[in-house]
PDB file of C-alpha atoms and ligand atoms in Angstrom:
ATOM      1  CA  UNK I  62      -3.509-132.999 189.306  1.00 93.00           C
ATOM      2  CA  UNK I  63      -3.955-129.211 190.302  1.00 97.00           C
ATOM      3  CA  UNK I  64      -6.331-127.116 188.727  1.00 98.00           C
ATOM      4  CA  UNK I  65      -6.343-123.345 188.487  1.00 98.00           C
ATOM      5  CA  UNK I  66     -10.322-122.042 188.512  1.00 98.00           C
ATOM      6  CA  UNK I  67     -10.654-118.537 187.222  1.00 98.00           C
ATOM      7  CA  UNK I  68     -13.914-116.240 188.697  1.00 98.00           C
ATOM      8  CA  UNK I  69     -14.957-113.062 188.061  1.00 98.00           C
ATOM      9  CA  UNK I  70     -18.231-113.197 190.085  1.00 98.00           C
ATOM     10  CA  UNK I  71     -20.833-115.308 192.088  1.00 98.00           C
ATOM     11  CA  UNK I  72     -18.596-118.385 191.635  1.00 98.00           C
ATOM     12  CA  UNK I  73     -21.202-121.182 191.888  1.00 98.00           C
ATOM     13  CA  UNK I  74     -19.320-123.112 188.719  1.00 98.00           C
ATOM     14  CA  UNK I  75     -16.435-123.095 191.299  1.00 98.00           C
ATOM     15  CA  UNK I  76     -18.750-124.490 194.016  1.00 98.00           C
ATOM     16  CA  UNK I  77     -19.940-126.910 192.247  1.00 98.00           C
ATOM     17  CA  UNK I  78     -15.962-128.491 191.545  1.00 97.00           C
ATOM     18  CA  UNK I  79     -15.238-127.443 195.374  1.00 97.00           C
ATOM     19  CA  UNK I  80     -18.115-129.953 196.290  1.00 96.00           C
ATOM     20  CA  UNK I  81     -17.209-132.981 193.905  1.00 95.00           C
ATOM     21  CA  UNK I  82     -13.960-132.931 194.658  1.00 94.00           C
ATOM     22  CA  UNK I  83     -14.861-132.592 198.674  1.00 92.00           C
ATOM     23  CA  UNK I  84     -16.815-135.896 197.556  1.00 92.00           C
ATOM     24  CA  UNK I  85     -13.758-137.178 195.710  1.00 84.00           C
ATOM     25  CA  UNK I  86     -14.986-138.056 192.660  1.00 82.00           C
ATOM     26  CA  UNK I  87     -12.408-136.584 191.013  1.00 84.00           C
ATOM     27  CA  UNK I  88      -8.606-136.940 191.329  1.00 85.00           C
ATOM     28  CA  UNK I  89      -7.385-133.656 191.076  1.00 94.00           C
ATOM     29  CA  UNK I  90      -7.176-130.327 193.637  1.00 96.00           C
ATOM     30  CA  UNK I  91      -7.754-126.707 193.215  1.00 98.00           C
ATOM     31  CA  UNK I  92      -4.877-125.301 194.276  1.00 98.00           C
ATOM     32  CA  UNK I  93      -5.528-121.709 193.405  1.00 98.00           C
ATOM     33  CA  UNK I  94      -8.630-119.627 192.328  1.00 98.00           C
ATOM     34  CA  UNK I  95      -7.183-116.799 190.218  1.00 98.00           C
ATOM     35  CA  UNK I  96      -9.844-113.069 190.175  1.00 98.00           C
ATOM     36  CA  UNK I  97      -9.647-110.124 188.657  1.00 97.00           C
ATOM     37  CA  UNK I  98     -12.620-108.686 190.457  1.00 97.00           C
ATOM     38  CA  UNK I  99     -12.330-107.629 194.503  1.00 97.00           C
ATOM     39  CA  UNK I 100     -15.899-108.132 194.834  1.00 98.00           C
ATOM     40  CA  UNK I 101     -16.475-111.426 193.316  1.00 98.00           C
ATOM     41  CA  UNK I 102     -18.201-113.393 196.011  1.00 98.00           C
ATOM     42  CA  UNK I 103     -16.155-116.539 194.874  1.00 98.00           C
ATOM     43  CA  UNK I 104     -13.740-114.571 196.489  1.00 98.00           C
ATOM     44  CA  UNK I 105     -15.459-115.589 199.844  1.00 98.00           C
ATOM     45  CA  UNK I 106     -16.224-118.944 198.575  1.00 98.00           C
ATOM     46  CA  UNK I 107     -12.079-119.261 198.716  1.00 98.00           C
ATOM     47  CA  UNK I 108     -11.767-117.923 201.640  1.00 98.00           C
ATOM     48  CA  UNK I 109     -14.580-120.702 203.572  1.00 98.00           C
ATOM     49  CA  UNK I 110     -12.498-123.609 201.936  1.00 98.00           C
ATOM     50  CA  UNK I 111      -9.243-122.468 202.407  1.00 98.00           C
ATOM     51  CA  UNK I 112      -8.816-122.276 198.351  1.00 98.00           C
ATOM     52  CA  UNK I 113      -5.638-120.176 197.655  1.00 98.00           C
ATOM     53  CA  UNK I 114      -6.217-116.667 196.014  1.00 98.00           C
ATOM     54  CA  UNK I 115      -4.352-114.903 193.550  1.00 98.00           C
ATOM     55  CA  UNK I 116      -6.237-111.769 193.017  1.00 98.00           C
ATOM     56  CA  UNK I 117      -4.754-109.448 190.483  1.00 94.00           C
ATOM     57  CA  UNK I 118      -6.475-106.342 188.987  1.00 93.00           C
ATOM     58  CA  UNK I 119      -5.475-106.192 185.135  1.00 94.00           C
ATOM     59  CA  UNK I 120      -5.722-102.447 185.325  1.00 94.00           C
ATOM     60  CA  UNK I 121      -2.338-102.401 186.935  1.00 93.00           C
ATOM     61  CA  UNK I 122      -0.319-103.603 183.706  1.00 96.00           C
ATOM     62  CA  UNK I 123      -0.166-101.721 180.236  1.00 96.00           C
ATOM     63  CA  UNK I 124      -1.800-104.877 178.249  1.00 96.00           C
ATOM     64  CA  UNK I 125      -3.587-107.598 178.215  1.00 96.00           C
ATOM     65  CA  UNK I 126      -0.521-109.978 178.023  1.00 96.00           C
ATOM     66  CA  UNK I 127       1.750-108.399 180.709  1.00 97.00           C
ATOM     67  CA  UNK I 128      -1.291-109.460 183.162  1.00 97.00           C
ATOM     68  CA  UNK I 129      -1.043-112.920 181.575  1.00 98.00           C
ATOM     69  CA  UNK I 130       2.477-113.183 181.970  1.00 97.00           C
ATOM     70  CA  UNK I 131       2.290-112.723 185.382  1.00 97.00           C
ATOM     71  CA  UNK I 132      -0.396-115.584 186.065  1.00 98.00           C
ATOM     72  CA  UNK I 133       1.584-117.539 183.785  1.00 98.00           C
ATOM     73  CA  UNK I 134       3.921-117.396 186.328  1.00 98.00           C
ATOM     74  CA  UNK I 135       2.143-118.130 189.369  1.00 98.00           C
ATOM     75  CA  UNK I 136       0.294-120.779 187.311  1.00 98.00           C
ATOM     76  CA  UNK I 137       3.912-122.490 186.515  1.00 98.00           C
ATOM     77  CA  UNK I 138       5.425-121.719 189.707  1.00 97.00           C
ATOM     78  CA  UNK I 139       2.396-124.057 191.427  1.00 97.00           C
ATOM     79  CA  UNK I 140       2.614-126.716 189.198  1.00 97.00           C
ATOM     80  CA  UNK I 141      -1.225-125.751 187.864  1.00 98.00           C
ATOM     81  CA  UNK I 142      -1.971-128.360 184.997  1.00 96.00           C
ATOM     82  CA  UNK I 143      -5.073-127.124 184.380  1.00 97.00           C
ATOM     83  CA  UNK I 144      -7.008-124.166 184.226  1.00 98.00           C
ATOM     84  CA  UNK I 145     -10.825-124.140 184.209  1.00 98.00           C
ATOM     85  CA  UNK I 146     -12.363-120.927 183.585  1.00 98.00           C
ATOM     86  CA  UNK I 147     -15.629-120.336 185.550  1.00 98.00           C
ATOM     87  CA  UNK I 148     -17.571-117.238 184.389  1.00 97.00           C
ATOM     88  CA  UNK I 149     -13.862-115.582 184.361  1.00 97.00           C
ATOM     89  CA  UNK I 150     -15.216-112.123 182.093  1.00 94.00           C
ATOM     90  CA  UNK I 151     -11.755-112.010 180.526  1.00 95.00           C
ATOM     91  CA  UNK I 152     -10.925-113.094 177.184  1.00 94.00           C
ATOM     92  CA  UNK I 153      -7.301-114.710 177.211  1.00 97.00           C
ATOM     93  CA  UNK I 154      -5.003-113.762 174.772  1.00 97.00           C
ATOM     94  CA  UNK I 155      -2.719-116.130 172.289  1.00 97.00           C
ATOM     95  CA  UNK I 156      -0.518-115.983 174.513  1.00 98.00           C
ATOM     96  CA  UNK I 157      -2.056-117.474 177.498  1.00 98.00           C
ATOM     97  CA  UNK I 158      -3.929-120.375 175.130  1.00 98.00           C
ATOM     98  CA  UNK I 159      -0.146-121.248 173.942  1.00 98.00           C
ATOM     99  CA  UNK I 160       1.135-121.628 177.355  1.00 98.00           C
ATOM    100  CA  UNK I 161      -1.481-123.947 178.741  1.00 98.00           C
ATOM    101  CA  UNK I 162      -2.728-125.364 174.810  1.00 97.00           C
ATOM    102  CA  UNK I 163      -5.537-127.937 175.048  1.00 96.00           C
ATOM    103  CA  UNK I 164      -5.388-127.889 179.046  1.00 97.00           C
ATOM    104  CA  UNK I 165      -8.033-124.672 179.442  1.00 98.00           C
ATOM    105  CA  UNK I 166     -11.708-125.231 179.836  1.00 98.00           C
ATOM    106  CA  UNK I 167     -14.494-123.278 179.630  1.00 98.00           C
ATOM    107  CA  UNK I 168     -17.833-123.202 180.295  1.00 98.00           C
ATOM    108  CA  UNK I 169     -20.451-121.504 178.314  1.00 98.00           C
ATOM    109  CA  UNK I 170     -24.690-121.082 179.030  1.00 98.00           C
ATOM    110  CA  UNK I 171     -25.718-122.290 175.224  1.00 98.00           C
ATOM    111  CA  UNK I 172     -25.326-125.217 173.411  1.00 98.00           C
ATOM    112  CA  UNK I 173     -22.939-124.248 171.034  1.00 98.00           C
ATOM    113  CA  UNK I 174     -22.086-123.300 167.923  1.00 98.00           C
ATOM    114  CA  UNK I 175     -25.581-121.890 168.964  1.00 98.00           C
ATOM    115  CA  UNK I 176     -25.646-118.185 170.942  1.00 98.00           C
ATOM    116  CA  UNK I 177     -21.961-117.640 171.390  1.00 97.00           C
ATOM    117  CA  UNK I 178     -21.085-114.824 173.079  1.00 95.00           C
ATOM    118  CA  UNK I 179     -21.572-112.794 176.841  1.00 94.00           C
ATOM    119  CA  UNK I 180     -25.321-112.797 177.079  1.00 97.00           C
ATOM    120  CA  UNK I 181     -26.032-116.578 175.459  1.00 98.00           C
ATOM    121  CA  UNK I 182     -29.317-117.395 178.185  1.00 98.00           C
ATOM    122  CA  UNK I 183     -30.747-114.146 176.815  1.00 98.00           C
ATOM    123  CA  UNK I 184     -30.001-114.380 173.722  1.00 98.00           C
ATOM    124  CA  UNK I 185     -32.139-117.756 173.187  1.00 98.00           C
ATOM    125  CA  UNK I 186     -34.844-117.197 175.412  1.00 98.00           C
ATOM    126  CA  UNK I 187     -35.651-113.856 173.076  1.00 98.00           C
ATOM    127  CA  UNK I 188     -34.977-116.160 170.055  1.00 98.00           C
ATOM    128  CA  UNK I 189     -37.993-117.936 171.349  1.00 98.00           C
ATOM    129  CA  UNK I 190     -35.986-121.028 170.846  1.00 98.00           C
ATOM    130  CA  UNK I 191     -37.280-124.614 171.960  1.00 98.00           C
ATOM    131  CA  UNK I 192     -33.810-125.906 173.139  1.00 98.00           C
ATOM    132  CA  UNK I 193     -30.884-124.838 174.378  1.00 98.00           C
ATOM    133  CA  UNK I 194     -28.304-126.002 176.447  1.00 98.00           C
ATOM    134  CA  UNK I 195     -24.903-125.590 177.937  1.00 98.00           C
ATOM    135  CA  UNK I 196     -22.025-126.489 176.338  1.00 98.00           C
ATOM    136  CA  UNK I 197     -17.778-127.106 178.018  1.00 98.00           C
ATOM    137  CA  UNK I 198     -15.092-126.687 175.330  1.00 98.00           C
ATOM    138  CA  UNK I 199     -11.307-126.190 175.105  1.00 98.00           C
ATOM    139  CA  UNK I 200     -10.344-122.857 174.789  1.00 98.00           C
ATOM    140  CA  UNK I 201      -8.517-121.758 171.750  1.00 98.00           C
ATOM    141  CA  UNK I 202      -7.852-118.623 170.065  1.00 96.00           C
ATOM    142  CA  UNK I 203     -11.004-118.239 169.127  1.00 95.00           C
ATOM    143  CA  UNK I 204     -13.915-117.387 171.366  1.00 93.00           C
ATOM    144  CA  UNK I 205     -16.626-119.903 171.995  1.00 93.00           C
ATOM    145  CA  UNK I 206     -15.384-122.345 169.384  1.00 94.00           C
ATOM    146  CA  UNK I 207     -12.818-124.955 170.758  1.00 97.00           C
ATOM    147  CA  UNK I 208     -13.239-128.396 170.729  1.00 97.00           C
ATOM    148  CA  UNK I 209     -15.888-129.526 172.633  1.00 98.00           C
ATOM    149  CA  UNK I 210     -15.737-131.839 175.658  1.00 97.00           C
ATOM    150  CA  UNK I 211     -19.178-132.253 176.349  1.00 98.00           C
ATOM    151  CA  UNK I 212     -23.130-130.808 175.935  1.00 98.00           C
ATOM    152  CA  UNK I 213     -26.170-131.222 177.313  1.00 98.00           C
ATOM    153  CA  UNK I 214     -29.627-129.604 176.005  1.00 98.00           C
ATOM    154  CA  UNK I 215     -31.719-127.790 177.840  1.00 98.00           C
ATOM    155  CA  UNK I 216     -35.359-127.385 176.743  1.00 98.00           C
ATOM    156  CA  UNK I 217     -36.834-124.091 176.977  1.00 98.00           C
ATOM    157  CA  UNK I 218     -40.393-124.418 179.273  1.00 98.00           C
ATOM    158  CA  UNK I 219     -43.604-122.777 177.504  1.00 96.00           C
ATOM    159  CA  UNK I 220     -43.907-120.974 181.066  1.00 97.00           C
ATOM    160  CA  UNK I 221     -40.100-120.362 181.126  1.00 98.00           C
ATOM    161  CA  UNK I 222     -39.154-117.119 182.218  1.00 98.00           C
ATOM    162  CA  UNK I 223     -35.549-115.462 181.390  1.00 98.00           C
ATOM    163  CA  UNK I 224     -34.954-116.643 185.201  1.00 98.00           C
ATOM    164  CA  UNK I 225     -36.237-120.031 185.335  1.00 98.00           C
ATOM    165  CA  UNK I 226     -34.470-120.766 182.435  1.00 98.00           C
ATOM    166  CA  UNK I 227     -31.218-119.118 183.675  1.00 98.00           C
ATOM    167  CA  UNK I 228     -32.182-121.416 186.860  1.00 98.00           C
ATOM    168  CA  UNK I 229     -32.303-124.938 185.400  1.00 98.00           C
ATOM    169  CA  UNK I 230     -29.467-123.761 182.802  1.00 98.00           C
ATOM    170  CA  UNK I 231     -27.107-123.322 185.685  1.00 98.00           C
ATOM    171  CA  UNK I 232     -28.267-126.348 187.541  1.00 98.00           C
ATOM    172  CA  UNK I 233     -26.732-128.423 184.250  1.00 98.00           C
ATOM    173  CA  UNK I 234     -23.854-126.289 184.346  1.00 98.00           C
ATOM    174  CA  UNK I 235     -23.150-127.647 188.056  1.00 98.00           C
ATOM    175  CA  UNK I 236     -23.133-131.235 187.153  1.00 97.00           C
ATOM    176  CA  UNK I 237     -21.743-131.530 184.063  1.00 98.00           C
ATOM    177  CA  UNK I 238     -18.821-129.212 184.315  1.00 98.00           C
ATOM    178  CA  UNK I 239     -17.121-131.648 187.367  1.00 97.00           C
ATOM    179  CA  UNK I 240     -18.255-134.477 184.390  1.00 96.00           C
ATOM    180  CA  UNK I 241     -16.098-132.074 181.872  1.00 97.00           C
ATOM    181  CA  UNK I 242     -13.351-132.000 183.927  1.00 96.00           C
ATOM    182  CA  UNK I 243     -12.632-135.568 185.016  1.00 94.00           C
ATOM    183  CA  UNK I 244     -12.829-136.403 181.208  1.00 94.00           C
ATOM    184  CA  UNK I 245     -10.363-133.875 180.004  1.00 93.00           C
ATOM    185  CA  UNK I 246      -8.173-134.744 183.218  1.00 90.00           C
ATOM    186  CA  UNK I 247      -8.404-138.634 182.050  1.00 89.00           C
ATOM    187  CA  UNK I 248      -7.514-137.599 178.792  1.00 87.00           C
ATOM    188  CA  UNK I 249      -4.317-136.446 178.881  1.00 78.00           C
ATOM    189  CA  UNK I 250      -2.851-137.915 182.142  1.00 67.00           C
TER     190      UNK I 250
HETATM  191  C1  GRF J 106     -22.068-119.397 183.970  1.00 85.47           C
HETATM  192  O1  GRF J 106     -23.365-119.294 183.433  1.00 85.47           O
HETATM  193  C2  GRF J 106     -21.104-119.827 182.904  1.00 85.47           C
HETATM  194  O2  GRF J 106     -21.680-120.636 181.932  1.00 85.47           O
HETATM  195  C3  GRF J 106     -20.676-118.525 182.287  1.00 85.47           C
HETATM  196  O3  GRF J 106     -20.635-117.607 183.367  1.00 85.47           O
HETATM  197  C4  GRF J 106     -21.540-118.029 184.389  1.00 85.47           C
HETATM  198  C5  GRF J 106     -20.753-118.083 185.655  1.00 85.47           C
HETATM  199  O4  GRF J 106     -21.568-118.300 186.781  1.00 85.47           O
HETATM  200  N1  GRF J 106     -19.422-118.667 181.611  1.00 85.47           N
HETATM  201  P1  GRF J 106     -20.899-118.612 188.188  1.00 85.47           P
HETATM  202  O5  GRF J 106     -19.976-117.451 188.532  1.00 85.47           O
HETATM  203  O6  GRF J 106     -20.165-119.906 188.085  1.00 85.47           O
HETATM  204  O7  GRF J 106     -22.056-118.695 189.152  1.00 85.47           O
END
C-alpha cells in the first residue's frame, strides 16, 4: 500500500511512520512526502531516507483547488492510496476530500470534539483542563470532525507547563498515529 504524508514543518509525525515502517510493522510504504513549505525540516527528514519529494508552493496557482489538482495528479499518477496528513497547515478543499474520500487521515493535538482548531495544546492547557489528549480522524469536509479512528487521553500534570504538556502530547502522537494507520489500512484493503 503507498501512502502519501503531507508536512508543513518539523515532521516528527512523519518520523515516527518512517521508523515503524523501517521496523515493518506495517505493510505499506511512503512513497512520497508532499510540502508546501521550503523550509520544513521534514524536508531533510526525506532527503536522509531517500523519501520522494513533491514540493509545491500553492502561491504559484490562482486557488486553492488548481494546487490540489495538481497533487491529485501526482498522487494518482503514483498509485498513492493513502494520504496521511502530518501537521500539513493546509486545509484541503472538497475537492481533494472527494478524490481520496475516507482514505485521508489526520492527526490532531486534542482529544476531540474537544479544542478543535490550529492552537488545540494551548488552547487546553489555558482552559486549565485535567485531560486532554490526541485524537486521528478521517478527514471530511469539515475541519476537525471526521470519523474518528482512534484517541488516547492525555492528563494534564499539576506541574505541567505549556511545553511539557506539548512534550508528552507529541510523544502519544508518535505511537498511536503508526497504530491509526495500520487500522485504517486493514480496513479497507
Ligand atoms: C502535531 O502536533 C499534529 O498533531 C498537528 O501538527 C503537529 C505536527 O508536528 N496536526 P510534526 O510536524 O509532526 O512534528
Amino acid at each position: 500500500m503507498n501512502l502519501a504524508v503531507f508536512c508543513s514543518g518539523f515532521g516528527s509525525n512523519f518520523q515516527a511512520i518512517i521508523d515503524v515502517l523501517a521496523r515493518k510493522k506495517l505493510d505499506a510504504r511512503i512513497a512520497l512526502m508532499v510540502c508546501d513549505n521550503p523550509k520544513a525540516f521534514a524536508l531533510k527528514r526525506a532527503h536522509r531516507h531517500g523519501i520522494p519529494v513533491v514540493l509545491i508552493s500553492p502561491g504559484l496557482f490562482e486557488n486553492r483547488q488548481a494546487y490540489e489538482k495538481v497533487i491529485v495528479g501526482i498522487l494518482k499518477s503514483q498509485d498513492i492510496g493513502f494520504v496521511v496528513l502530518a501537521g500539513f497547515m493546509r486545509i484541503l478543499t472538497p475537492y481533494f476530500v472527494k478524490a481520496y474520500r475516507g482514505r485521508i487521515l489526520n492527526i490532531h493535538p486534542s482529544y476531540l470534539p474537544s479544542f478543535k482548531g490550529a492552537h488545540a495544546i494551548r488552547d487546553a492547557f489555558e482552559a486549565k483542563v485535567k485531560t486532554t489528549g490526541v485524537t486521528v480522524h478521517i478527514v471530511t469536509e469539515k475541519l476537525d470532525s471526521g470519523p474518528i479512528l482512534l484517541q488516547k487521553k492525555v492528563n494534564v500534570l499539576k506541574n505541567d507547563t505549556l511545553e511539557s504538556l506539548e512534550k508528552r502530547i507529541h510523544a502519544v502522537e508518535h505511537t498511536l498515529y503508526p497504530q491509526a494507520i495500520k487500522k485504517l489500512i486493514s480496513r479497507k484493503s
